[in-house]
């Protein structure tokens, strides 16, 4: 407590010491008094007060046992010694060694050092005579090895209560639960383990002290409601009811943090309702795929899946999920004029037909059962299937019919059984406003994320054309300038926008000049009317007003040696968060006609978006170092960490050196050669040479994204597994941002002359592809990376 107010005492000593004393008191007098209280008064006073309590019969006269180590961390093989002037009784399960009410000894009689094998609360008393007990001495001992306790299932947005449950007054959140499991090979102690974020729960107070290997424990929101939905609840190990800052687990996702008795983090991650629509109020829980994965896996969508059965599987293994066809929504046309029609394209990336009869398409994931896909519908291997508004809006008066809003909404696909009951698979996207005839399409980033973005051209019933980039892009982000004494470092934040097109771009609607482009997301700024960017033009946007705050503008300009001709706009509201956030650039589209349901509305179409971060896989060198985040290739898709680098700031100028520059023309970027070989002209570093002797040329390794100096890093099939029904599963190591093809042949002398599958996006670190072959002849497969 004294250290917390030490700085404040500087002002206190000046205020009171000068006013009330002829010889002013300084902070030193406070230091002297503090030292006397801490080192003399309190140590002596403790014994005095204890003697007074004993004399008043408020404290036992028998001294309590003393532990050789009073709690804290211990290693395997630790022996706990205790000392007292009389017999000692102790427990290792958190109970009192003296029975309440009778005074009888119920603990273990201490007869020598006690081995501690797991985290536990040790409680001990000394018995000095007939029923004359000491006070209780207790301490939490925490095993120093990391706890194998893991969160394995989360029901964060449970479905609506049954009719009986509704009559009982239950709300959906009353059925929320969290399942944990001991993933280790030894029994563990739960004492001291708490939830620090998301929910509040302390296992020390739960009465459940240990958890055997593989055993589950469940925490619930409302035990009565839980028992109504899960009749087998009595067979589960339920530790208790957790508390919330709000009414229940956050339906939109939140951080959950589990800590041990020393405050060390066991697990901390954020779940997200955007991961799987079927877990967001439709009755399916989130289940971890690999409970033995590293702890950082818990915060990733790919590490979780929807539960196999409705309402999940608390307290037990979740059944293996059925094999759903991995069909995805691949493209959507949302802003149409006749004869165009709203359209939804599905794509089957697998090597076998996908039967999706009875599944559902919807424009509202909270109402999944809208358009039921006709029975017997099948999509060929690697094939496409397009539904038009004639299908999903056949009867506009039907409440389940829908159109796709040109202002933005969502489109989702849900699996279902023959009776129309939802099963666990779901996939889809939310989208914003669209320009007329411009489709949204699926794009897989270098990190394996699916983005649904405007496409260069409409390609329904075939592979997507790729993201539409520009004409103006977010080209540089200075989000955490280094601190400078006497200045606000946020004054040195900026965004740089660049016109990458060959034509001038007005940042306003030429027909309605007051409708201007704007920045949104973590910051907000609307450009002035009549602002135009010429071809190649760069402008900066800052957090202060450059028109009137000239001192801040001069400081900004001198800090970056800024060219006086660079235009600077501002102020934006908000700030560029140091931990990262979303920055979006929008342009106004034509206002909706009077006949339109949204008459007068001005749609804002997304032109560019960057979800930057100060953590991997984004470049981490721009966080407070003085470097900025810079786009590598301006006309390449921007919301992908592989297209950004950290480099010395270049506001209003060309970004740092292009890492794709290939001065020697050998097909391998110079920087890539420097990184791997130490130069562009070194022995064994030529395009056709093979540095690591793994059978792939250096150029091929560059194209495949593998390491040319590591023979274990190669484009190769890891395994081919066959089953009794002739199904073949091919596995290969994959690299983010790449697309693969599987080639085949029945005769190696003729080469791999057939394409089994193509345009397969990477899902690093491995890809899996299933082929329902059905033939008995020998077949050879080859994996290839597409350029």
XYZ file of C-alpha atoms in Angstrom:
787
model
C 0.000 0.000 0.000
C 2.828 2.374 0.820
C 4.452 1.887 -2.575
C 1.187 2.735 -4.350
C 1.043 6.223 -2.792
C 4.757 6.984 -2.931
C 4.512 9.193 -6.017
C 1.476 11.025 -4.637
C 3.432 11.818 -1.461
C 5.646 14.200 -3.454
C 2.683 16.553 -3.862
C 1.388 15.846 -0.339
C 4.679 16.730 1.313
C 4.902 19.971 -0.646
C 1.311 20.932 0.158
C 1.146 20.203 3.895
C 4.781 20.103 4.934
C 5.386 23.643 3.677
C 2.178 25.159 5.076
C 2.113 23.856 8.624
C 5.750 23.636 9.677
C 8.258 26.451 10.055
C 10.924 24.030 8.993
C 9.236 22.413 5.974
C 8.811 18.675 6.063
C 9.954 16.782 3.000
C 9.212 13.395 1.565
C 12.150 12.067 3.590
C 10.157 12.487 6.809
C 7.476 10.257 5.280
C 10.112 7.690 4.347
C 11.378 7.679 7.939
C 7.889 7.190 9.383
C 7.077 4.478 6.887
C 10.280 2.604 7.761
C 9.542 2.732 11.491
C 5.981 1.405 11.020
C 7.041 -1.418 8.713
C 10.237 -2.483 10.470
C 9.553 -1.747 14.145
C 5.943 -1.103 15.010
C 4.096 -3.771 13.035
C 6.410 -6.745 13.774
C 6.296 -5.972 17.510
C 2.603 -5.139 17.495
C 1.614 -8.490 15.991
C 2.724 -10.450 19.046
C 1.142 -7.927 21.408
C -2.253 -8.126 19.702
C -2.111 -11.930 19.564
C -1.411 -12.076 23.318
C -4.337 -9.756 23.962
C -6.651 -12.021 21.949
C -5.451 -15.098 23.866
C -5.952 -13.340 27.199
C -9.512 -12.414 26.183
C -10.207 -16.045 25.103
C -10.639 -14.875 21.521
C -7.739 -16.963 20.212
C -6.534 -20.472 21.206
C -3.643 -20.759 23.606
C -2.293 -23.749 21.662
C 0.041 -22.487 18.890
C -0.957 -23.462 15.374
C 1.328 -25.727 13.340
C 3.988 -24.052 11.237
C 4.686 -25.233 7.673
C 8.284 -25.440 6.496
C 7.025 -23.743 3.302
C 3.830 -21.782 3.570
C 2.179 -22.627 0.256
C 3.250 -21.537 -3.218
C 4.937 -23.523 -5.939
C 6.457 -26.954 -5.373
C 8.133 -29.578 -7.537
C 7.428 -33.277 -7.893
C 8.867 -35.181 -4.915
C 8.348 -32.296 -2.475
C 7.973 -33.241 1.235
C 6.069 -30.859 3.486
C 7.343 -30.651 7.074
C 5.223 -29.251 9.910
C 6.181 -28.294 13.472
C 4.115 -27.694 16.617
C 4.379 -28.135 20.377
C 1.701 -30.844 20.329
C 0.122 -33.402 17.998
C -0.699 -32.226 14.466
C -3.662 -33.340 12.376
C -3.844 -32.364 8.719
C -5.861 -32.888 5.519
C -5.008 -32.613 1.828
C -8.540 -32.317 0.458
C -9.461 -28.873 1.727
C -11.479 -30.143 4.714
C -10.955 -29.192 8.371
C -8.958 -31.829 10.334
C -11.246 -31.129 13.298
C -14.909 -32.151 13.029
C -17.183 -29.209 13.524
C -19.465 -29.518 16.536
C -17.795 -32.564 18.127
C -14.206 -31.449 18.262
C -13.098 -34.909 17.137
C -9.952 -35.356 15.051
C -10.895 -36.445 11.525
C -7.657 -35.578 9.718
C -4.434 -37.485 9.316
C -2.058 -37.625 12.281
C 1.235 -36.040 11.277
C 4.134 -38.436 11.853
C 6.701 -37.100 9.425
C 7.121 -35.080 6.213
C 4.083 -35.356 3.924
C 4.654 -35.988 0.178
C 2.596 -33.663 -2.026
C 1.731 -35.137 -5.422
C -0.688 -32.596 -6.844
C -1.994 -29.093 -6.325
C -3.885 -29.014 -3.042
C -4.922 -26.969 -0.027
C -3.198 -28.244 3.131
C -5.071 -27.598 6.384
C -3.599 -28.399 9.821
C -4.384 -27.925 13.513
C -2.500 -28.831 16.686
C -4.307 -30.688 19.510
C -2.892 -29.563 22.846
C -5.214 -31.351 25.238
C -8.737 -32.697 25.442
C -10.531 -30.844 22.678
C -8.107 -27.935 22.980
C -7.269 -27.147 19.372
C -5.094 -24.525 17.798
C -6.265 -22.148 15.149
C -6.337 -23.511 11.615
C -3.271 -23.082 9.461
C -3.937 -23.519 5.749
C -2.010 -22.879 2.549
C -2.411 -23.541 -1.158
C 0.411 -25.572 -2.706
C 0.575 -25.505 -6.511
C 2.494 -28.096 -8.534
C 4.984 -26.236 -10.707
C 4.235 -28.208 -13.896
C 1.674 -26.658 -16.296
C -1.875 -27.810 -15.632
C -3.383 -30.132 -18.286
C -6.900 -28.839 -17.526
C -8.557 -27.732 -20.767
C -11.881 -26.277 -21.856
C -13.315 -28.837 -24.270
C -16.898 -27.699 -24.935
C -18.766 -24.374 -24.723
C -22.518 -23.873 -24.966
C -22.506 -20.075 -25.192
C -25.801 -19.360 -26.997
C -28.163 -22.210 -26.271
C -31.429 -22.676 -28.112
C -34.805 -21.519 -26.868
C -36.319 -23.417 -23.918
C -38.905 -26.126 -24.469
C -42.551 -25.382 -23.772
C -42.090 -26.790 -20.275
C -38.946 -24.753 -19.775
C -40.653 -21.588 -20.960
C -43.475 -22.153 -18.506
C -40.864 -22.506 -15.773
C -39.493 -19.101 -16.753
C -36.173 -20.252 -18.226
C -34.331 -18.056 -20.695
C -31.984 -19.460 -23.395
C -28.921 -18.373 -21.425
C -29.969 -20.583 -18.501
C -28.829 -23.652 -20.456
C -25.274 -22.402 -21.077
C -22.428 -24.575 -19.857
C -18.651 -24.980 -19.981
C -17.048 -28.411 -20.051
C -13.451 -28.976 -18.902
C -11.292 -32.081 -18.994
C -8.091 -33.348 -17.444
C -6.095 -34.065 -20.601
C -3.067 -35.324 -18.665
C -2.055 -38.803 -17.545
C -2.157 -38.078 -13.787
C -4.870 -37.008 -11.369
C -4.754 -33.240 -10.867
C -5.803 -30.975 -8.024
C -8.317 -28.232 -8.797
C -7.675 -26.055 -5.749
C -6.895 -22.456 -6.607
C -8.010 -22.737 -10.246
C -10.293 -19.864 -11.195
C -11.901 -18.213 -14.187
C -10.501 -14.703 -14.521
C -12.350 -13.555 -17.670
C -15.780 -14.250 -19.118
C -17.241 -16.008 -16.098
C -16.428 -16.122 -12.391
C -15.792 -19.459 -10.704
C -13.354 -20.710 -8.060
C -12.791 -24.474 -7.931
C -11.456 -24.170 -4.381
C -14.996 -23.454 -3.178
C -16.637 -26.091 -5.363
C -16.117 -29.145 -3.183
C -14.508 -30.904 -6.159
C -10.827 -31.203 -5.334
C -9.364 -33.644 -7.862
C -9.927 -34.732 -11.438
C -8.745 -38.117 -12.713
C -7.018 -38.524 -16.093
C -9.540 -38.097 -18.920
C -12.318 -37.085 -16.504
C -14.714 -34.267 -17.386
C -16.168 -31.580 -15.140
C -19.037 -29.255 -16.082
C -19.904 -25.722 -14.963
C -23.481 -24.569 -15.584
C -25.423 -21.314 -15.535
C -28.631 -22.638 -13.977
C -28.597 -26.132 -12.503
C -32.393 -26.507 -12.461
C -32.676 -25.509 -16.110
C -29.710 -27.707 -17.024
C -31.394 -30.715 -15.344
C -34.562 -30.080 -17.353
C -32.701 -30.222 -20.678
C -30.175 -32.931 -19.755
C -31.948 -35.752 -17.870
C -28.633 -37.568 -17.303
C -27.207 -34.577 -15.406
C -26.879 -36.597 -12.173
C -24.339 -38.850 -13.907
C -22.098 -35.864 -14.694
C -19.440 -34.307 -12.494
C -20.887 -30.817 -12.031
C -18.590 -28.519 -10.089
C -21.161 -25.794 -9.630
C -22.786 -22.684 -11.048
C -20.639 -19.967 -12.513
C -21.343 -16.275 -12.194
C -21.284 -13.652 -14.928
C -20.598 -9.992 -15.309
C -23.748 -10.110 -17.469
C -26.656 -12.549 -17.554
C -24.901 -15.363 -19.395
C -21.993 -16.252 -21.646
C -21.739 -13.580 -24.311
C -23.677 -14.677 -27.388
C -21.340 -12.672 -29.592
C -18.179 -14.235 -28.201
C -15.776 -13.162 -25.459
C -12.509 -14.016 -23.753
C -12.327 -16.916 -21.300
C -9.277 -17.089 -19.045
C -8.428 -19.965 -16.703
C -5.722 -19.421 -14.072
C -4.024 -21.580 -11.465
C -3.526 -20.802 -7.785
C -0.364 -18.794 -8.456
C -2.140 -16.587 -11.001
C -0.460 -18.276 -13.956
C -2.575 -18.538 -17.081
C -3.600 -22.085 -17.954
C -5.711 -21.084 -20.941
C -6.854 -17.735 -22.358
C -8.680 -17.320 -25.655
C -11.622 -15.657 -27.371
C -14.410 -17.612 -29.030
C -16.475 -15.966 -31.752
C -20.084 -16.416 -32.828
C -18.956 -15.824 -36.422
C -17.075 -19.126 -36.449
C -20.044 -21.471 -36.947
C -23.634 -20.222 -37.359
C -25.069 -23.501 -36.017
C -23.502 -22.797 -32.594
C -25.055 -19.330 -32.382
C -28.496 -19.994 -30.941
C -29.414 -22.994 -33.080
C -28.685 -25.656 -30.453
C -25.134 -26.811 -31.189
C -22.212 -26.243 -28.833
C -18.571 -25.581 -29.706
C -16.356 -28.655 -29.303
C -12.550 -28.562 -29.375
C -11.121 -30.775 -32.118
C -7.790 -31.648 -30.477
C -7.671 -31.340 -26.697
C -3.907 -32.009 -26.787
C -3.097 -29.102 -29.098
C -0.919 -26.207 -27.940
C -2.793 -23.642 -25.853
C -2.701 -20.990 -28.596
C -4.940 -23.224 -30.748
C -7.979 -22.477 -28.572
C -8.408 -19.001 -30.066
C -8.635 -20.231 -33.660
C -11.778 -21.190 -35.529
C -10.108 -24.211 -37.136
C -9.500 -25.704 -33.671
C -13.238 -25.961 -32.967
C -16.247 -27.599 -34.595
C -19.967 -27.697 -33.898
C -21.096 -30.565 -31.670
C -22.352 -33.628 -33.474
C -25.737 -33.680 -31.725
C -28.243 -31.018 -30.826
C -27.543 -29.558 -27.337
C -24.000 -30.933 -27.283
C -22.503 -33.600 -25.065
C -21.645 -32.156 -21.639
C -19.639 -34.463 -19.404
C -18.780 -37.025 -22.078
C -16.909 -37.536 -25.335
C -18.659 -35.865 -28.236
C -19.548 -38.461 -30.890
C -17.478 -38.372 -34.045
C -19.136 -35.988 -36.482
C -20.673 -37.389 -39.662
C -18.871 -36.770 -42.913
C -20.623 -33.713 -44.348
C -19.896 -32.660 -47.919
C -17.701 -29.560 -47.568
C -19.909 -27.525 -49.904
C -19.400 -23.757 -49.677
C -21.159 -20.629 -50.856
C -18.721 -19.500 -53.513
C -20.276 -16.455 -55.171
C -23.390 -14.289 -54.857
C -24.969 -11.656 -57.082
C -26.889 -9.246 -54.845
C -27.492 -6.008 -56.804
C -29.316 -6.666 -60.034
C -31.437 -5.008 -62.699
C -33.601 -7.176 -65.013
C -32.900 -9.434 -66.753
C -30.254 -10.196 -64.095
C -31.456 -12.131 -61.060
C -30.160 -12.458 -57.525
C -28.026 -15.597 -57.496
C -26.205 -17.884 -55.056
C -23.459 -20.194 -56.293
C -22.439 -23.322 -54.377
C -19.127 -25.085 -54.948
C -18.097 -28.642 -54.097
C -14.295 -28.703 -53.655
C -14.193 -32.454 -52.980
C -13.195 -35.178 -55.378
C -16.568 -36.911 -55.077
C -20.187 -35.827 -55.645
C -21.912 -33.953 -52.803
C -25.505 -34.834 -52.001
C -27.193 -31.766 -50.470
C -30.873 -32.539 -50.973
C -32.936 -31.225 -48.054
C -30.349 -28.653 -46.979
C -31.309 -24.999 -46.548
C -30.256 -21.619 -47.913
C -31.176 -18.458 -46.022
C -30.502 -14.738 -45.849
C -30.854 -14.785 -42.060
C -28.859 -17.299 -40.066
C -31.192 -16.942 -37.086
C -33.903 -18.352 -39.415
C -32.025 -21.111 -41.217
C -35.015 -23.021 -42.643
C -35.956 -20.719 -45.500
C -35.236 -22.191 -48.959
C -35.124 -25.975 -48.847
C -32.861 -27.394 -51.535
C -34.807 -29.999 -53.542
C -34.376 -33.668 -52.686
C -31.790 -35.639 -54.650
C -29.802 -32.462 -55.427
C -26.187 -33.360 -56.082
C -23.106 -31.307 -56.993
C -20.460 -33.046 -59.048
C -16.905 -33.358 -57.781
C -15.244 -29.961 -58.206
C -18.539 -28.686 -59.587
C -20.780 -25.653 -59.170
C -24.514 -25.204 -58.682
C -26.333 -21.872 -58.967
C -29.699 -21.007 -57.442
C -31.524 -17.903 -58.683
C -34.247 -15.807 -57.134
C -36.717 -17.879 -59.133
C -35.757 -20.670 -56.740
C -35.496 -18.992 -53.342
C -38.103 -16.305 -54.044
C -40.524 -18.356 -56.129
C -43.478 -17.128 -54.043
C -42.803 -13.605 -52.721
C -45.773 -13.936 -50.357
C -44.227 -16.948 -48.640
C -42.536 -15.751 -45.403
C -39.653 -18.128 -46.151
C -38.939 -16.561 -49.542
C -36.153 -14.001 -49.768
C -34.083 -11.780 -52.017
C -30.517 -10.641 -51.450
C -30.333 -7.005 -50.386
C -28.114 -4.753 -52.479
C -27.463 -2.762 -49.278
C -25.893 -5.797 -47.590
C -27.026 -8.659 -45.361
C -25.954 -12.317 -45.213
C -26.258 -15.661 -46.976
C -25.810 -19.051 -45.282
C -26.026 -22.751 -46.083
C -27.244 -25.242 -43.428
C -27.184 -29.023 -43.541
C -30.291 -30.969 -42.528
C -31.584 -34.520 -42.420
C -34.457 -35.948 -44.435
C -36.980 -34.742 -41.831
C -35.692 -31.174 -42.017
C -33.870 -31.242 -38.677
C -30.712 -29.191 -38.699
C -27.445 -31.082 -38.480
C -24.100 -29.604 -37.530
C -22.733 -28.229 -40.820
C -23.173 -24.563 -41.733
C -21.262 -22.110 -43.882
C -21.781 -18.614 -45.164
C -20.968 -14.947 -45.032
C -22.172 -11.481 -44.221
C -21.737 -8.950 -47.001
C -22.116 -5.212 -47.463
C -23.496 -2.980 -50.199
C -22.655 -3.954 -53.762
C -22.380 -2.109 -57.037
C -24.766 -3.200 -59.743
C -23.755 -6.512 -61.396
C -20.674 -6.913 -59.168
C -20.618 -10.235 -57.343
C -19.150 -11.203 -54.007
C -16.894 -14.256 -54.121
C -14.958 -16.530 -51.816
C -11.246 -15.811 -51.512
C -8.852 -17.814 -49.313
C -6.019 -15.784 -47.780
C -2.471 -16.897 -47.047
C -3.561 -17.751 -43.485
C -6.389 -20.005 -44.701
C -9.205 -17.555 -43.874
C -12.280 -17.313 -46.094
C -13.122 -13.771 -47.192
C -16.252 -12.899 -49.189
C -15.206 -9.923 -51.297
C -16.174 -8.055 -54.463
C -14.902 -9.824 -57.573
C -13.191 -8.526 -60.693
C -15.964 -10.046 -62.788
C -19.012 -12.295 -62.441
C -18.118 -15.971 -62.947
C -21.188 -17.938 -61.875
C -20.848 -21.664 -62.653
C -17.052 -21.483 -62.821
C -14.027 -20.585 -60.688
C -13.936 -17.107 -59.170
C -12.142 -14.314 -61.000
C -10.452 -12.947 -57.883
C -10.823 -9.895 -55.634
C -11.498 -6.478 -57.082
C -8.690 -4.180 -55.883
C -8.815 -0.376 -56.038
C -9.019 2.068 -57.646
C -7.912 3.554 -54.289
C -6.218 1.429 -51.636
C -5.015 1.745 -48.060
C -1.298 1.780 -48.793
C 0.455 2.527 -45.475
C -0.526 2.496 -41.789
C 1.425 4.170 -38.986
C -0.523 2.894 -35.961
C 1.946 3.102 -33.051
C 4.621 5.761 -33.535
C 7.410 5.679 -30.934
C 6.943 8.054 -27.982
C 8.767 11.385 -28.147
C 9.318 13.405 -24.979
C 6.916 16.336 -24.680
C 4.710 15.195 -27.572
C 1.585 13.143 -28.039
C 2.718 10.252 -30.213
C -0.820 9.832 -31.613
C -0.142 13.084 -33.518
C 2.234 11.036 -35.653
C -0.310 8.369 -36.623
C -1.451 8.375 -40.221
C -3.055 6.443 -43.048
C -1.847 6.749 -46.599
C -4.281 6.200 -49.469
C -3.093 5.676 -53.022
C -4.839 5.861 -56.380
C -3.494 2.779 -58.169
C -5.518 3.337 -61.331
C -4.555 5.168 -64.526
C -7.459 7.618 -64.191
C -8.378 10.369 -61.769
C -10.712 9.226 -59.005
C -13.195 11.666 -57.451
C -13.691 10.927 -53.756
C -17.320 12.014 -54.101
C -20.368 11.245 -56.196
C -20.097 13.538 -59.266
C -23.905 13.761 -59.395
C -24.319 14.496 -55.671
C -21.057 16.072 -54.509
C -21.988 16.076 -50.816
C -21.989 12.247 -50.899
C -18.298 11.595 -50.327
C -15.965 8.705 -49.668
C -15.289 7.890 -46.022
C -13.102 5.829 -43.731
C -14.725 3.568 -41.151
C -13.917 0.849 -38.668
C -11.634 1.898 -35.824
C -11.567 5.478 -37.103
C -14.142 7.582 -38.906
C -13.565 10.304 -41.474
C -15.580 11.749 -44.386
C -13.572 13.351 -47.178
C -14.438 16.903 -48.224
C -16.577 17.367 -51.328
C -14.769 17.848 -54.641
C -11.630 15.975 -53.541
C -9.998 14.144 -56.453
C -6.971 11.847 -56.614
C -4.957 11.934 -59.825
C -3.343 8.721 -61.148
C -0.727 7.496 -58.652
C -1.674 10.249 -56.183
C -1.109 9.629 -52.457
C -2.879 11.449 -49.617
C -2.557 11.191 -45.826
C -5.280 11.138 -43.193
C -4.350 12.116 -39.611
C -5.956 12.490 -36.195
C -5.669 16.297 -35.956
C -7.015 19.162 -38.078
C -4.199 20.199 -40.442
C -6.114 23.333 -41.483
C -6.064 25.016 -38.075
C -3.561 23.083 -35.903
C -0.483 24.404 -37.648
C 1.935 23.629 -34.822
C 0.959 19.966 -34.891
C 1.130 19.973 -38.683
C 4.645 21.483 -38.636
C 5.755 18.881 -36.092
C 4.247 16.098 -38.218
C 5.916 17.379 -41.375
C 9.344 17.742 -39.782
C 9.141 14.298 -38.120
C 8.652 12.570 -41.470
C 10.533 15.080 -43.697
C 7.270 15.389 -45.587
C 7.074 16.844 -49.075
C 5.088 20.100 -48.857
C 2.964 19.035 -51.852
C 1.495 15.975 -50.089
C -2.124 16.636 -49.164
C -3.115 15.908 -45.558
C -6.719 15.427 -44.418
C -8.187 15.223 -40.937
C -9.108 14.937 -38.219
C -10.462 11.419 -38.068
C -12.320 10.453 -34.914
C -11.027 7.565 -32.824
C -7.461 6.348 -33.111
C -5.449 3.604 -34.779
C -5.334 0.943 -32.084
C -1.869 -0.345 -31.198
C -3.141 -3.923 -30.947
C -4.772 -3.744 -34.382
C -8.264 -3.242 -35.739
C -10.312 -2.976 -38.926
C -9.857 0.000 -41.253
C -12.322 0.281 -44.153
C -12.594 2.633 -47.116
C -16.094 3.188 -48.567
C -17.419 5.055 -51.572
C -21.019 6.259 -52.076
C -23.149 4.516 -54.673
C -26.187 5.990 -56.396
C -29.034 6.873 -53.992
C -31.927 4.436 -54.178
C -34.770 5.434 -56.489
C -38.142 6.549 -55.037
C -39.666 3.212 -56.092
C -37.088 1.267 -54.099
C -38.034 -0.024 -50.620
C -35.026 1.894 -49.276
C -35.748 5.061 -51.256
C -33.225 7.846 -50.656
C -30.700 5.577 -48.960
C -27.114 6.141 -50.072
C -25.303 2.773 -50.117
C -21.627 2.872 -49.201
C -19.642 0.250 -51.107
C -16.474 -1.199 -49.604
C -13.464 -0.267 -51.734
C -10.661 -1.570 -49.506
C -10.299 -3.063 -46.036
C -7.379 -4.014 -43.796
C -7.741 -5.933 -40.512
C -4.205 -5.169 -39.356
C -2.648 -6.533 -36.174
C 0.534 -6.150 -34.125
C 0.807 -9.933 -33.771
C 1.814 -12.824 -36.018
C 1.051 -13.523 -38.857
C 1.071 -9.750 -39.424
C 4.518 -8.107 -39.431
C 5.287 -7.273 -35.803
C 8.067 -4.767 -36.494
C 5.699 -1.792 -36.856
C 4.546 -1.771 -33.231
C 6.234 1.191 -31.534
C 9.562 0.796 -33.339
C 9.244 3.763 -35.686
C 8.415 1.572 -38.695
C 5.048 1.599 -40.413
C 2.971 -1.136 -42.047
C 3.389 -0.892 -45.814
C 1.578 -2.641 -48.607
C 3.960 -4.740 -50.664
C 2.047 -4.854 -53.947
C -0.513 -2.065 -54.201
C -2.770 -3.776 -56.729
C -2.817 -7.121 -54.899
C -5.519 -8.020 -52.352
C -4.831 -5.958 -49.242
C -6.535 -7.753 -46.359
C -3.880 -10.442 -46.173
C -0.801 -10.248 -43.916
C 1.380 -11.713 -46.679
C 0.938 -8.456 -48.633
C 2.356 -6.236 -45.883
C 5.772 -5.499 -44.429
C 7.195 -3.340 -41.624
C 9.598 -0.701 -42.924
C 10.782 2.868 -42.344
C 7.834 5.238 -42.858
C 7.340 6.664 -46.350
C 4.258 8.955 -46.126
C 3.493 10.447 -49.522
C 6.282 8.464 -51.190
C 6.858 5.043 -52.720
C 6.807 2.286 -50.136
C 10.036 0.507 -49.170
C 11.726 -1.783 -51.672
C 9.462 -4.199 -53.519
C 10.234 -7.713 -52.195
C 9.131 -9.138 -55.540
C 11.817 -7.255 -57.461
C 13.815 -9.651 -59.651
C 16.756 -7.689 -61.008
C 18.566 -10.757 -62.373
C 15.440 -12.089 -64.084
C 15.776 -15.667 -62.827
C 12.155 -15.893 -61.666
C 13.120 -15.735 -57.979
C 12.737 -12.359 -56.184
C 16.065 -10.863 -55.133
C 14.973 -10.470 -51.516
C 13.876 -14.133 -51.402
C 17.331 -15.165 -52.659
C 18.998 -12.917 -50.071
C 16.904 -14.387 -47.271
C 17.647 -18.000 -48.206
C 21.032 -17.981 -49.950
C 22.626 -14.758 -48.734
C 22.856 -13.300 -52.239
C 21.547 -13.449 -55.797
C 24.732 -14.832 -57.369
C 25.962 -17.664 -55.143
C 27.004 -21.251 -55.935
C 24.065 -23.682 -56.051
C 21.661 -20.723 -55.828
C 20.593 -20.642 -59.468
C 17.016 -21.178 -60.578
C 17.605 -24.663 -61.982
C 19.981 -25.795 -59.231
C 18.907 -27.708 -56.131
C 20.508 -26.255 -52.979
C 19.163 -28.845 -50.513
C 19.239 -31.843 -52.908
C 15.594 -32.739 -52.321
C 14.787 -33.178 -56.008
C 13.109 -29.765 -56.480
C 14.893 -26.873 -58.140
C 15.338 -23.602 -56.272
C 12.835 -21.936 -58.605
C 10.306 -24.706 -57.994
C 10.773 -24.267 -54.241
C 10.065 -20.533 -54.570
C 6.901 -21.233 -56.563
C 5.787 -23.895 -54.068
C 6.490 -21.688 -51.037
C 8.862 -24.249 -49.534
C 12.327 -23.690 -48.013
C 15.071 -24.333 -50.609
C 17.664 -24.849 -47.861
C 15.721 -27.550 -45.980
C 15.339 -30.963 -47.605
C 12.427 -31.749 -45.261
C 10.489 -28.769 -46.657
C 9.226 -29.937 -50.014
C 6.095 -30.122 -52.109
C 5.211 -33.769 -51.630
C 2.365 -36.107 -50.791
C 2.653 -37.163 -47.134
C 0.335 -40.147 -47.308
C -2.283 -41.914 -49.396
C -4.775 -43.951 -47.372
C -7.283 -46.321 -48.917
C -10.352 -47.831 -47.298
C -12.343 -50.959 -47.986
C -14.908 -48.992 -50.043
C -12.114 -47.744 -52.371
C -12.169 -44.257 -50.848
C -8.754 -42.607 -51.107
C -7.533 -39.817 -48.808
C -4.490 -37.860 -49.956
C -2.528 -35.719 -47.487
C 0.192 -33.196 -48.273
C 2.039 -30.389 -46.519
C 0.614 -27.048 -47.615
C 1.679 -23.416 -47.519
C -0.665 -20.488 -46.893
C -1.808 -18.561 -49.956
C -1.163 -21.400 -52.410
C -3.641 -23.320 -54.555
C -3.061 -26.939 -55.453
C -4.028 -29.456 -58.108
C -4.031 -33.255 -57.911
C -2.863 -35.007 -61.073
C -3.251 -38.692 -61.847
C -2.158 -41.395 -64.255
C -2.433 -45.147 -64.635
C 0.802 -45.321 -66.638
C 3.905 -43.569 -65.346
C 5.550 -43.756 -68.758
C 2.908 -41.395 -70.168
C 3.221 -38.840 -67.367
C 0.516 -37.356 -65.174
C -1.867 -36.457 -67.953
C -5.174 -36.264 -66.051
C -6.451 -33.663 -63.569
C -8.218 -35.211 -60.597
C -8.962 -31.870 -58.906
C -7.798 -28.278 -59.241
C -8.052 -24.897 -57.532
C -7.753 -26.431 -54.041
C -6.984 -23.644 -51.504
C -4.286 -24.308 -48.912
C -5.300 -25.179 -45.344
C -1.852 -25.058 -43.701
C -0.018 -26.880 -42.314
C -1.685 -29.832 -44.124
C -4.323 -30.418 -46.765
C -6.566 -33.463 -46.991
C -8.445 -34.507 -50.113
C -10.851 -37.417 -50.406
C -11.543 -39.312 -53.632
C -14.283 -41.889 -53.985
C -12.322 -43.889 -56.543
C -14.213 -47.121 -56.944
C -11.692 -48.733 -59.311
C -9.301 -51.599 -58.793
C -6.480 -50.740 -61.214
C -3.302 -49.094 -59.961
C -3.479 -45.294 -59.955
C -0.619 -42.882 -59.352
C -1.175 -39.387 -57.938
C 0.953 -36.258 -57.998
C 0.497 -32.999 -56.115
C 1.155 -29.759 -57.992
C 1.066 -26.099 -56.970
C -0.735 -23.701 -59.279
C 1.202 -20.636 -60.378
